[in-house]
Coordinates of C-alpha atoms in Angstrom, one line a residue:
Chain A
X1499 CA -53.0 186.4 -2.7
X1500 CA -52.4 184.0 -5.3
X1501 CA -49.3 182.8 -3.1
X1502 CA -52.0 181.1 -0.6
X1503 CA -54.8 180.1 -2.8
X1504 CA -54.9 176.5 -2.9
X1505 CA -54.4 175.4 -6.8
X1506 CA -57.0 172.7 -7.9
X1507 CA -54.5 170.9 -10.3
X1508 CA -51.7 170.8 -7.7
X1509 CA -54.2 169.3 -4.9
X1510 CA -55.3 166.9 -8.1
X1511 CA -52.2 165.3 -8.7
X1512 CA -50.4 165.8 -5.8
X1513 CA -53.3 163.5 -3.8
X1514 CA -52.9 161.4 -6.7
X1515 CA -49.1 160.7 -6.5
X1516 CA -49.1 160.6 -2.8
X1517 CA -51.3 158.0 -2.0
X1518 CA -49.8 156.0 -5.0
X1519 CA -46.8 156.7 -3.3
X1520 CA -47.8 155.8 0.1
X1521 CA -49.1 152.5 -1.4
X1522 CA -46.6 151.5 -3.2
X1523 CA -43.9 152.6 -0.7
X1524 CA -45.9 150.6 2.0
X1525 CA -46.0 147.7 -0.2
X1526 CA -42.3 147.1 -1.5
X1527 CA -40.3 149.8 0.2
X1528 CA -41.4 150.2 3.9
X1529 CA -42.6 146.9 4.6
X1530 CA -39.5 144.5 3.8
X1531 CA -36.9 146.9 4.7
X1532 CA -38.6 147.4 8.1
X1533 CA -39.0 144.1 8.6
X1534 CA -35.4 143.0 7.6
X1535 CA -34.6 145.4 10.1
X1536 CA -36.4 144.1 12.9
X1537 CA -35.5 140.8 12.5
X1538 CA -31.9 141.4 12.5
X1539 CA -32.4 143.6 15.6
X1540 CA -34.3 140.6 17.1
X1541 CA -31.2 138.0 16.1
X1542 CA -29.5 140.7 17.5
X1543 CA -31.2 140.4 20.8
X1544 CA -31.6 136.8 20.3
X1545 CA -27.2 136.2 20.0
X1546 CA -27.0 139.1 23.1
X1547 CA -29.3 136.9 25.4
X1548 CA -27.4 133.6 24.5
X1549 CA -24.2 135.6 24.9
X1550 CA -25.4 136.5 28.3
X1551 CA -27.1 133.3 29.2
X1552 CA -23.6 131.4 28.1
X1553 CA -21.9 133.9 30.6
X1554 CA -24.1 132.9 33.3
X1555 CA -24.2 129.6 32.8
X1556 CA -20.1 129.2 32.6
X1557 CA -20.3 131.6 35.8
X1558 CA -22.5 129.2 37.5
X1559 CA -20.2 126.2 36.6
X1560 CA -16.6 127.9 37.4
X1561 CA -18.5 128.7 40.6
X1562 CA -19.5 124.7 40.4
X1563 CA -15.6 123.8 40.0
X1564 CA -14.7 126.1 42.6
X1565 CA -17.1 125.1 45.1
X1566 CA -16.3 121.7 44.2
X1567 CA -12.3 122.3 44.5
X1568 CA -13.1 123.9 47.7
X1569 CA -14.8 120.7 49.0
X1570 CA -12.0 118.4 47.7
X1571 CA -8.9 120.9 49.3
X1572 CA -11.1 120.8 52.5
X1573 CA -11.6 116.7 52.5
X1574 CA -8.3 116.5 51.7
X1575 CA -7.6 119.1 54.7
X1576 CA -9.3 117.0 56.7
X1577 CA -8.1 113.8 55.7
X1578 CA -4.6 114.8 56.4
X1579 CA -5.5 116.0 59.8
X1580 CA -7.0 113.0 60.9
X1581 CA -4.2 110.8 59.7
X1582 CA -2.0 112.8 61.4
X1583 CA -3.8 112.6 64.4
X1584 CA -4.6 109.2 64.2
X1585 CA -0.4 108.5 64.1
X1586 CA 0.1 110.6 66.5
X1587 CA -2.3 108.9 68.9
X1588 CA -0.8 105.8 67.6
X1589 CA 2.6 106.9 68.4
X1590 CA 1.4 108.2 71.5
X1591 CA -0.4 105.1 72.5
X1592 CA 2.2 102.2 71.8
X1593 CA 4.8 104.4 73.7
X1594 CA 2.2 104.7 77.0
X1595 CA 2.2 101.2 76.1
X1596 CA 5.5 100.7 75.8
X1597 CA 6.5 102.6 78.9
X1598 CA 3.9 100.5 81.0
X1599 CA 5.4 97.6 79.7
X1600 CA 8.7 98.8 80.1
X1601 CA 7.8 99.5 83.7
X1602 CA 6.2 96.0 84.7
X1603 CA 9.0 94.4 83.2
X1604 CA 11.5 96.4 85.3
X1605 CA 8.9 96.2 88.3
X1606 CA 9.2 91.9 87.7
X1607 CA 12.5 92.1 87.3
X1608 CA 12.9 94.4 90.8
X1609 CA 11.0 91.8 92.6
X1610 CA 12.7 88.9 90.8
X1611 CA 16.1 90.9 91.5
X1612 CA 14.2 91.6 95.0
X1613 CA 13.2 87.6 96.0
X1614 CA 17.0 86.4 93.9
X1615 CA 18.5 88.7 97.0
X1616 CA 16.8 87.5 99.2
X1617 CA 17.8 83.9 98.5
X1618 CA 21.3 84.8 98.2
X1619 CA 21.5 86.5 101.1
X1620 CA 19.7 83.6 103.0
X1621 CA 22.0 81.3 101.3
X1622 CA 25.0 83.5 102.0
X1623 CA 23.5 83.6 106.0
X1624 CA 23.5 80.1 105.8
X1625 CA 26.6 79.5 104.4
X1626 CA 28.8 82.0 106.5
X1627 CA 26.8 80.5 109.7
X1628 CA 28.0 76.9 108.6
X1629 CA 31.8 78.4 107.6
X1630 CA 31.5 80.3 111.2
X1631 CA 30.9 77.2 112.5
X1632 CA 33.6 75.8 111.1
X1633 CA 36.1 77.9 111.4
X1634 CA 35.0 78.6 115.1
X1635 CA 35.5 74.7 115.6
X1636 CA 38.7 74.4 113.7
X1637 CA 39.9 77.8 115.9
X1638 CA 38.7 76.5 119.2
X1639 CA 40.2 73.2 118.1
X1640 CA 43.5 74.4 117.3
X1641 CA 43.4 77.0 120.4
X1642 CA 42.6 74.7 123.3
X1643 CA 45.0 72.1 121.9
X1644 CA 47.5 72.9 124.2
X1645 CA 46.7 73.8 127.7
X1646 CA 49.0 77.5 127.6
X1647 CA 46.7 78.4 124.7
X1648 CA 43.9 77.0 127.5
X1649 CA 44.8 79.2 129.4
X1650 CA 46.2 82.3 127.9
X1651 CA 42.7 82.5 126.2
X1652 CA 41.1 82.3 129.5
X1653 CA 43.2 85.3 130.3
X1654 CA 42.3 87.2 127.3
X1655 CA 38.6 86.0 127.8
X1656 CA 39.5 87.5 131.7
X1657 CA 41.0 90.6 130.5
X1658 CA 38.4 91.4 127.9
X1659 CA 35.7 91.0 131.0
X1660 CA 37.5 93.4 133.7
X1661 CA 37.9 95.7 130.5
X1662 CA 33.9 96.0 130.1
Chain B
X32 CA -9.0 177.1 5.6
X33 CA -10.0 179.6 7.4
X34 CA -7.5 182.1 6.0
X35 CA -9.0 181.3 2.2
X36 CA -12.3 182.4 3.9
X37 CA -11.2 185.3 5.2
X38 CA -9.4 186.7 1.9
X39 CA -12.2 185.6 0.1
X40 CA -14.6 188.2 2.0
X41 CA -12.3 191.0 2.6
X42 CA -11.5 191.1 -1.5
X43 CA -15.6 190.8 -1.9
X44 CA -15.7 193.4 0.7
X45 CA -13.1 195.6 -1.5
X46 CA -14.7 195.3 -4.8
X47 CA -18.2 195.8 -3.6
X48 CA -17.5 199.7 -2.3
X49 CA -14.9 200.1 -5.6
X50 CA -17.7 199.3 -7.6
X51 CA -20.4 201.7 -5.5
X52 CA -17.7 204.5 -5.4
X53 CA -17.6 204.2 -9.5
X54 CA -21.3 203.7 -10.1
X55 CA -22.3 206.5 -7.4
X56 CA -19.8 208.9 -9.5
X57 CA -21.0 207.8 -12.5
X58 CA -24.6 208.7 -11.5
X59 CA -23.5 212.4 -10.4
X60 CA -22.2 212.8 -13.9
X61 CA -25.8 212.0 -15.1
X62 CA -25.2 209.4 -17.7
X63 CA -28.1 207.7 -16.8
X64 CA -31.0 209.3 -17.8
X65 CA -33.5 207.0 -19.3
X66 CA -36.7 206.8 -16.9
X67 CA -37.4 203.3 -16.1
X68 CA -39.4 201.7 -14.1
X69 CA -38.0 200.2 -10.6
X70 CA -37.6 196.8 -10.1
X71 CA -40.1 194.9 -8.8
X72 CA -37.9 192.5 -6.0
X73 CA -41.3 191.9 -4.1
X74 CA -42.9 190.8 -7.6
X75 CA -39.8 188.6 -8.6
X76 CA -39.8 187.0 -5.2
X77 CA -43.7 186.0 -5.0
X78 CA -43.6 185.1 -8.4
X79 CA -40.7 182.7 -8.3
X80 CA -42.2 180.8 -5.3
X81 CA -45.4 180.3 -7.0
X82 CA -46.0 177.4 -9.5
X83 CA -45.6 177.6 -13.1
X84 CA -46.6 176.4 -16.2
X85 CA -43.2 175.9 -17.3
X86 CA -39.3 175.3 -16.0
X87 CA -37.8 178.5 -16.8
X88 CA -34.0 177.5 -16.4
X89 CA -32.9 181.2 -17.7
X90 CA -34.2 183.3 -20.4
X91 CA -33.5 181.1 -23.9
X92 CA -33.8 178.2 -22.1
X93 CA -37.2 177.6 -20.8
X94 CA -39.0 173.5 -20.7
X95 CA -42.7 174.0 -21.7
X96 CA -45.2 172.1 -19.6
X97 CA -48.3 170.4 -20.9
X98 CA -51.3 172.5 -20.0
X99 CA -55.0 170.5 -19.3
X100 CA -57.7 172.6 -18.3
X101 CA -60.9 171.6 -17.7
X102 CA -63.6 173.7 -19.3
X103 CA -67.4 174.0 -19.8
X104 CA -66.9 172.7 -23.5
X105 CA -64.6 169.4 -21.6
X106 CA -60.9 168.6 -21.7
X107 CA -58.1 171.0 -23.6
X108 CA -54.7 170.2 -23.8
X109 CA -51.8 172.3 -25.3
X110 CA -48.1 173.1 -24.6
X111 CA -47.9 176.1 -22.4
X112 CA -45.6 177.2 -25.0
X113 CA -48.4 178.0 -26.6
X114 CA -48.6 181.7 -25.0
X115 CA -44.9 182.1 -26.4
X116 CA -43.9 182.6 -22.8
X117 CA -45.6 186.1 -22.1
X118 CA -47.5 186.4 -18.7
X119 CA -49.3 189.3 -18.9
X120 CA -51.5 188.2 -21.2
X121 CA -50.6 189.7 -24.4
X122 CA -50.6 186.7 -26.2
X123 CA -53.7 185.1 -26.8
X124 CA -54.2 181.6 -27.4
X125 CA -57.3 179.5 -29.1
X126 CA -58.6 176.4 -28.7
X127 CA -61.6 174.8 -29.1
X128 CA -63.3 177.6 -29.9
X129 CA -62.1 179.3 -26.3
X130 CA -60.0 182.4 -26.2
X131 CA -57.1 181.8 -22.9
X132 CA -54.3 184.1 -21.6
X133 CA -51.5 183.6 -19.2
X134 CA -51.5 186.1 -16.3
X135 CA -49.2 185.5 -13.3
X136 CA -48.8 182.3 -14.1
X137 CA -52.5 182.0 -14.1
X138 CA -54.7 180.7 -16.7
X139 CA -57.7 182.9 -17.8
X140 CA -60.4 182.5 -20.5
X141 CA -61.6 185.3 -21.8
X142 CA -65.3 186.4 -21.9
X143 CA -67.2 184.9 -25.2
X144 CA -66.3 187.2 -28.0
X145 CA -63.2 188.9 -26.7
X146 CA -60.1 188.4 -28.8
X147 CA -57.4 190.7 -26.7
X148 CA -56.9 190.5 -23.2
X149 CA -57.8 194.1 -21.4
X150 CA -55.7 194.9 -18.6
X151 CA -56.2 197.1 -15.8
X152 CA -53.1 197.8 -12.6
X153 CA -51.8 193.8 -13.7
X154 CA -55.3 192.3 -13.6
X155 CA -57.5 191.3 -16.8
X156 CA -61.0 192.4 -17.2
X157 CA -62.3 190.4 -19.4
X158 CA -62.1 186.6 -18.2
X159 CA -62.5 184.6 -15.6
X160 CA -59.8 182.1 -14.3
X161 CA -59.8 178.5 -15.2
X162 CA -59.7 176.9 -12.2
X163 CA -60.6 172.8 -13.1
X164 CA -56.3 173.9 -14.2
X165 CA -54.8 170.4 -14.3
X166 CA -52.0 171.2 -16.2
X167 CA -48.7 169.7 -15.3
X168 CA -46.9 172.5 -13.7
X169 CA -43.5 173.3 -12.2
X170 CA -44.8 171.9 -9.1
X171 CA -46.6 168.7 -10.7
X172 CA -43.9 167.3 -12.4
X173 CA -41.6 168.4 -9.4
X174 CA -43.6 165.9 -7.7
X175 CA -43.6 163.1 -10.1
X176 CA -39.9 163.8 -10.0
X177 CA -40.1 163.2 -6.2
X178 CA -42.4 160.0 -6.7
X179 CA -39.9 158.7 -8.9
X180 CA -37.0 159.4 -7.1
X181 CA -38.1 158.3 -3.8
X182 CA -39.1 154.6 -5.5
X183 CA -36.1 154.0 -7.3
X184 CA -34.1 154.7 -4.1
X185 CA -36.1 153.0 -1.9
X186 CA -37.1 149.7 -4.2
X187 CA -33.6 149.4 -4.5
X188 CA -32.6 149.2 -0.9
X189 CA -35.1 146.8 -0.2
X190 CA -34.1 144.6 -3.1
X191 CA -30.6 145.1 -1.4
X192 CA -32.0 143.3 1.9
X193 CA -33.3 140.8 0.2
X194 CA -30.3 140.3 -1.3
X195 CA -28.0 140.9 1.4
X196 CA -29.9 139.2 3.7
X197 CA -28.2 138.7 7.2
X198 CA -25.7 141.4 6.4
X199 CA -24.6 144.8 7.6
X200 CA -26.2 147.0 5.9
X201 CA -24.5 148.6 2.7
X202 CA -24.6 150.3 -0.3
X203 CA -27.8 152.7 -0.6
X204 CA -29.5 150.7 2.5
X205 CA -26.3 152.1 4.9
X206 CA -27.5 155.6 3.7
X207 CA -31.1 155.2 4.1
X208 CA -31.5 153.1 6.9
X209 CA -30.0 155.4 10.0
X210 CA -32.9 157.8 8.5
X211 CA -35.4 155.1 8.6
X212 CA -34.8 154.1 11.8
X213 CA -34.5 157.7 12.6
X214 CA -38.3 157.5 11.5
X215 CA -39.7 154.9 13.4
X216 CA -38.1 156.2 16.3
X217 CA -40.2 159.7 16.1
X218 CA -43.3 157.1 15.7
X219 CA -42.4 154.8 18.7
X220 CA -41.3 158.1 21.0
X221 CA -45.0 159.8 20.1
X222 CA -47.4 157.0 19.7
X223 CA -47.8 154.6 23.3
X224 CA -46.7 150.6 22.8
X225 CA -47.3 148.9 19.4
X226 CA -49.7 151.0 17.9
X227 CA -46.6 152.9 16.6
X228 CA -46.0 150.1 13.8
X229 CA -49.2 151.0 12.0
X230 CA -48.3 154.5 11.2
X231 CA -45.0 154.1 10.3
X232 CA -45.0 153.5 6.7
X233 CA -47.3 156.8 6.7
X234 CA -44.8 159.1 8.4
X235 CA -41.5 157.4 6.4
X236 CA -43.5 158.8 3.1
X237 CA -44.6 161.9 4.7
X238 CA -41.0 162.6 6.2
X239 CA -39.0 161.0 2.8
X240 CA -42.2 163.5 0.6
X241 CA -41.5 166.6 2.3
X242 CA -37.5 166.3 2.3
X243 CA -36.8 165.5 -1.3
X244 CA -39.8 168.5 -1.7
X245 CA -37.7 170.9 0.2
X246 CA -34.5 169.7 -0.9
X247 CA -35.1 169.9 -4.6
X248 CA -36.2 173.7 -4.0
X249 CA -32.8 174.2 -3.2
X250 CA -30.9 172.8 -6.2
X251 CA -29.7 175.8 -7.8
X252 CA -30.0 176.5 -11.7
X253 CA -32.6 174.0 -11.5
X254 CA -35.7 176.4 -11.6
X255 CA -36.0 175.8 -7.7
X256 CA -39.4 174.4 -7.8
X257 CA -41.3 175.4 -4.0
X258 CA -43.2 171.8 -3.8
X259 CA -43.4 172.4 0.1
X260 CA -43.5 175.9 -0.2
X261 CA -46.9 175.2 -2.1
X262 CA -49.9 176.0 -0.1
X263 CA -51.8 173.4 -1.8
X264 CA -49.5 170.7 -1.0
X265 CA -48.8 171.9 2.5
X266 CA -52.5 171.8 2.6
X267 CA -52.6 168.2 1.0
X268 CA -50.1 166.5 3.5
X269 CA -51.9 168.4 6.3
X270 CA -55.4 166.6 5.2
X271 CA -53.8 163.9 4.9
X272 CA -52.7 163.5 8.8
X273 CA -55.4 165.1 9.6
X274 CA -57.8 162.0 7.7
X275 CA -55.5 159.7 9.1
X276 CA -55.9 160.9 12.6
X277 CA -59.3 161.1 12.9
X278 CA -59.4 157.4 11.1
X279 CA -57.5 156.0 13.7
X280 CA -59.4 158.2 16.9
X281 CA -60.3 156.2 19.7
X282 CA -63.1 156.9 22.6
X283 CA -60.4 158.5 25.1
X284 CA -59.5 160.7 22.5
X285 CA -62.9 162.3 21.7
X286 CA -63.7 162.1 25.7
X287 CA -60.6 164.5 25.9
X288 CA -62.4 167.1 23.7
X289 CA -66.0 166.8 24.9
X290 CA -65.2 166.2 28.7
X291 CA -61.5 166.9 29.7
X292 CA -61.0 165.2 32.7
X293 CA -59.8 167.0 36.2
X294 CA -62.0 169.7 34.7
X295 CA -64.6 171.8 36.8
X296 CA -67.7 171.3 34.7
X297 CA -68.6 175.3 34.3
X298 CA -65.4 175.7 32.4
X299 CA -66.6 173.5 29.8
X300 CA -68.2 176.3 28.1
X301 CA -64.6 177.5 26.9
X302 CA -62.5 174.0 27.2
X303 CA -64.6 172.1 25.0
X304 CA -65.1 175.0 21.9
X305 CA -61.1 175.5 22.3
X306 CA -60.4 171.4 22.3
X307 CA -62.3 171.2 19.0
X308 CA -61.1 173.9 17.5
X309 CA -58.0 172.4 18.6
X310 CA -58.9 169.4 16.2
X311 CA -58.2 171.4 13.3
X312 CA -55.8 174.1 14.1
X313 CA -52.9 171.6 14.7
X314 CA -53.2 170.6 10.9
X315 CA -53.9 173.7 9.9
X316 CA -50.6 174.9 11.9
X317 CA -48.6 171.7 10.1
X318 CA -49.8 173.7 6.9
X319 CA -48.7 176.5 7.4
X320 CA -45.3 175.8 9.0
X321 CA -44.6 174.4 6.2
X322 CA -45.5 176.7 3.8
X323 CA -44.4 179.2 5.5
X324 CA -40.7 178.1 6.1
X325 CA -40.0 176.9 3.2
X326 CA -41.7 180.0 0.7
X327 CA -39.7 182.0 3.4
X328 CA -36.7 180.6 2.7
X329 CA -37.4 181.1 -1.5
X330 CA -38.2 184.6 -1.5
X331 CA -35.3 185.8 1.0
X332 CA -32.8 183.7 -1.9
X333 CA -34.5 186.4 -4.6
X334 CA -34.7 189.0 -1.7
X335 CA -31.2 188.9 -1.4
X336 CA -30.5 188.3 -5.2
X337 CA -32.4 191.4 -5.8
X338 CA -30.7 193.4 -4.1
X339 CA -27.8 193.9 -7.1
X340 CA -31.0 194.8 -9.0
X341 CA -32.6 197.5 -6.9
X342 CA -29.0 199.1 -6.8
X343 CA -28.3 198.4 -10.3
X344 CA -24.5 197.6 -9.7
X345 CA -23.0 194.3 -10.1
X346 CA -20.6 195.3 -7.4
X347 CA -23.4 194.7 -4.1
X348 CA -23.0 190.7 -5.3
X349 CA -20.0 191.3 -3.1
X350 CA -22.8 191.7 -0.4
X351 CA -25.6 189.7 -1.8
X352 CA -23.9 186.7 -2.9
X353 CA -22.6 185.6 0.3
X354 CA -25.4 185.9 2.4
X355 CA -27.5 183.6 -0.5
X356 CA -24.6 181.5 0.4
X357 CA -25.3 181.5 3.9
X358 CA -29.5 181.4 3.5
X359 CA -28.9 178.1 1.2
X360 CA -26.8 177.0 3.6
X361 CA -29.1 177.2 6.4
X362 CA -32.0 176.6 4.4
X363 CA -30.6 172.7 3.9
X364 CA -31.0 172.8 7.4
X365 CA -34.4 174.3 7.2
X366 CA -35.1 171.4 4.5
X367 CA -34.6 169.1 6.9
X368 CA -36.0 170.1 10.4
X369 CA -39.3 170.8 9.1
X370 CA -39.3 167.3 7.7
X371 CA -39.0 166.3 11.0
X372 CA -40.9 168.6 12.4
X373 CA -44.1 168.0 10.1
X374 CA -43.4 164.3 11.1
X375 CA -43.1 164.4 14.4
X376 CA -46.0 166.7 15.2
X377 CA -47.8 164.1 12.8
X378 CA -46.7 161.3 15.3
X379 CA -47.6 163.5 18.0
X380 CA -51.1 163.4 16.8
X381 CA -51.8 160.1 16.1
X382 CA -50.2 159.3 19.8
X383 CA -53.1 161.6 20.9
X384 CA -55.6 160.1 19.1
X385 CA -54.9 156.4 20.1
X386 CA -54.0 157.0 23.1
X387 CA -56.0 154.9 25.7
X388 CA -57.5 156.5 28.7
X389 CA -55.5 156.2 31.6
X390 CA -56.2 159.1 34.4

C-alpha cells in the first residue's frame, strides 16, 4: 500500500524543483536554443527560396536567349532567302531582258538585213537589166554585122519557131 | 560476435545445473539444517522501489539523508543516520522532546510516553506516521540531481548557440538538438497551427524530467532511485498537465464535454457523465502509466535477482543474471518510450483543449 500512497515531502519538493525547472529551462534553455533553431531553419528556407527563385529566373533568361537566338537564326533565315530570291529574280529579269533585247536587235537587224536585200537585189535587177542590155546590144551588134550571121540567125530564130 | 554470445550462455547454461546438481545433493545429505526464515523476494522488490531515507549503495556503504519532519512542536531536522540504519523500528530516536522510529522506510512518532517501539505482524502500535515528512529522500535528491543535471546540459547548449551562432550544430547542441526537435515535433503533430509554440517549453521539461528520471533508475550500483516509478511524482507531472490543460481550455473544448456534437440529445445522460469523467481519467491514466511501467520494470530487476536467493545457490545467476541483462536492456527502452509517451499524450491533450470548433 505504501507503494501507491502519495508521499507529502516528495510532492513538496518535487513541485518545487519542477516549476523552478520549468522556469528556468523556459527562460535560458528552451527559449534561445528554440529560437536559434528556428531562425536557422527560416535562413534555411530563406537560401532554398533564393536558390529556387535564382533557378527560375536563369530559366526564364536562357529561355530569353533562346527565344531570342531563335528570332535572330529565323531573321537571318529569312534574310538569306529573300536575297536569294531577290538575285534570282534579278538574274532572271536582266536575262528576259536580255533575251528581248537580244531578239529586237536580231529582229532590226533581220529587217535591216531584210530592206539591205532588197536594195541589192534591186540594184543587182538594175544592174544585170543595164549589162543585158548591153551585152544584148554588143551581141546583136556583132551578130548582124555581117549579113550570113543575118541570116543564119534568122534560120536559127526559124528553126527554134517550127521547133515549138 | 555472435559466437562469443553463444559460448557465453551455453557455459552459463553448464554451470548453473553443475551447481544445482551439487547443491540438490548436498541438501539430501542434510547439512543444512538451521530453520530460517524464507526470503522475502516480494518484500525486497516493493521495498527497493519505494523511497528512502538514505542511498544504500551496499551494506557498509550506505549515504545518510537529511531528515525534516514537520511536527506539532514545528520543524526537526536530523541525519537519517540517526536510526543507525534499522527499519523496523528497533532503534529509537529523540528529538525535541519526540520519540521517532523508522518503519519501512516510514517515519513514525511514537505515542507521548512510549520509549520502545511495539510491533505487531511488521506494523507498530504505538505511533502514528509523520506525514508533513519533508526529508530529503532517495527520491528528493534524485530529483535535484535531475534539476541539476538537466541545467548544466541544457545552459550549456544554449550558451553553445550563442556562441556558435550560424553554425551546424556541434558539441552537446548536435546531441540534444535531434531530441529537441524531436519534441517540438510531438507538440506541432498534436496541437493545430501555432498554438503548438506555447507549450513547448512545457513538454521539452516534462519529456527531458521523466527521461533522466527513468534513466537514472537504471544506473546500476547507484542505489537505482524509482523517481518515475514514484507515485507521487507520477502524480505531480500528471497535475501538472492536467493544470496546464485546463488553463489553456477554450469554449469548443468544454462544448465537447457538455454537448458533443452529432449527438442525439437522450444520450446525453451517459455521454456527458463519461466526457467529464473523461477530464480526469486521462491524467489519472498518464499517472499511472508511468508509475506503473517504470516500478514494473524495478521490481522484475529484484524479481529476477531474487531468484539466486529463493534457491539459495549462486549457481541459478547462470539463469538470473542474463535475463536482468535483457530486462535492463529493454527497460532503457521502456525509459524512453514512456517519455514520449507521457509527452505525447500530454500534447495530445492540450491539442484537445485548444482546439477550435470546427464541425
Amino acid at each position: 500500500m505504501d507503494l501507491v500512497t502519495p508521499a507529502v515531502g516528495q510532492l513538496f519538493w518535487g513541485g518545487l524543483v519542477f516549476i523552478i525547472l520549468l522556469i528556468l529551462l523556459t527562460k535560458f534553455a528552451w527559449k534561445p536554443i528554440l529560437s536559434a533553431v528556428n531562425e536557422r531553419e527560416e535562413s534555411i528556407q530563406e537560401s532554398m527560396d533564393m536558390a529556387i527563385k535564382t533557378k527560375a529566373e536563369m530559366e526564364a533568361l536562357q529561355a530569353q536567349n533562346q527565344d531570342l537566338l531563335k528570332e535572330a537564326r529565323i531573321d537571318r533565315d529569312k534574310m538569306i532567302k529573300e536575297a536569294s530570291e531577290t538575285s534570282k529574280r534579278m538574274i532572271e529579269e536582266s536575262r528576259e531582258e536580255g533575251k528581248a533585247q537580244q531578239q529586237k536587235i536580231v529582229a532590226e537587224a533581220q529587217k535591216i538585213i531584210n530592206a539591205e536585200k532588197a536594195a541589192a537585189i534591186s540594184e543587182l535587177k538594175t544592174q544585170v537589166a543595164s549589162l543585158s542590155l548591153e551585152i544584148a546590144e554588143k551581141v546583136i551588134k556583132g551578130e548582124l554585122a555581117s549579113d550570113d550571121k543575118q541570116k543564119a540567125l534568122a534560120e536559127q530564130i526559124a528553126n527554134d519557131i517550127s521547133l515549138n | 560476435m555472435k559466437n562469443y554470445v553463444k559460448a557465453l550462455l551455453l557455459g552459463l547454461v553448464v554451470i548453473t545445473v553443475g551447481f544445482a546438481y551439487a547443491n540438490a545433493s548436498s541438501s539430501d545429505a542434510g547439512t543444512v539444517a538451521v530453520d530460517k526464515e524464507p526470503f522475502n523476494a516480494a518484500g525486497h522488490a516493493v521495498h527497493h522501489a519505494m523511497d528512502a531515507h538514505e542511498f544504500h549503495f551496499t551494506d557498509g556503504f550506505v549515504i545518510p539523508l537529511p531528515v525534516i519532519l514537520w511536527t506539532d512542536n514545528g520543524l526537526v531536522t536530523f541525519m537519517s543516520s540517526a536510526f543507525h540504519h534499522t527499519d523496523d523500528g528497533s532503534h529509537v530516536h529523540t528529538a525535541d522532546g519526540m520519540n521517532f522510529v523508522k518503519v519501512h522506510e516510514t517515519i513514525y512518532q511514537l505515542d507521548a510516553g512510549a520509549t520502545e517501539a511495539h510491533m505487531h505482524n511488521g506494523h507498530l502500535e504505538n505511533g502514528s506516521k509523520v506525514w508533513m515528512d519533508f526529508s530529503l529522500t532517495k527520491n528528493v535528491t534524485t530529483i535535484f540531481l535531475i534539476a541539476i543535471l538537466l541545467v548544466f546540459i541544457f545552459f550549456r547548449s544554449a550558451k553553445k548557440y550563442k556562441t556558435n551562432k550560424d553554425k551546424a550544430p556541434s558539441g552537446i547542441s548536435a546531441w540534444v538538438e535531434p531530441v529537441i526537435l524531436f519534441v517540438r515535433e510531438i507538440a506541432q503533430d498534436n496541437i493545430e497551427g501555432d498554438k503548438h509554440k506555447k507549450f513547448v517549453p512545457f513538454l521539452l521539461t516534462v519529456f527531458f524530467f521523466i527521461l533522466f528520471g527513468n534513466l537514472l533508475g537504471l544506473l546500476p550500483f547507484l542505489a537505482n532511485p524509482n523517481v518515475t516509478g514514484s507515485i507521487s511524482i507520477t502524480l505531480l507531472l500528471a497535475l501538472f498537465t492536467f493544470i496546464v490543460q485546463l488553463a489553456n481550455s477554450k469554449k469548443a473544448f468544454w462544448m465537447h464535454i457538455i454537448a458533443p456534437p452529432g449527438v442525439p440529445w437522450p444520450l446525453y445522460v451517459i455521454i456527458v457523465p463519461v466526457e467529464i469523467a473523461g477530464i480526469f481519467i486521462k491524467p489519472a491514466s498518464l499517472m499511472i502509466r508511468l508509475f506503473a511501467n517504470i516500478t514494473a520494470g524495478h521490481i522484475i530487476v529484484v524479481a529476477l535477482i531474487s531468484i539466486i536467493f529463493v534457491n539459495e545457490s549462486l549457481a541459478w545467476a547462470g539463469l538470473s543474471v542474463p535475463f536482468t541483462l535483457f530486462i535492463s536492456i529493454l527497460e532503457i527502452l521502456v525509459a524512453f518510450l514512456q517519455a514520449y509517451i507521457f509527452t505525447m499524450l500530454s500534447a495530445l491533450y492540450f491539442g484537445m483543449a485548444v482546439e477550435e470548433a470546427h464541425h
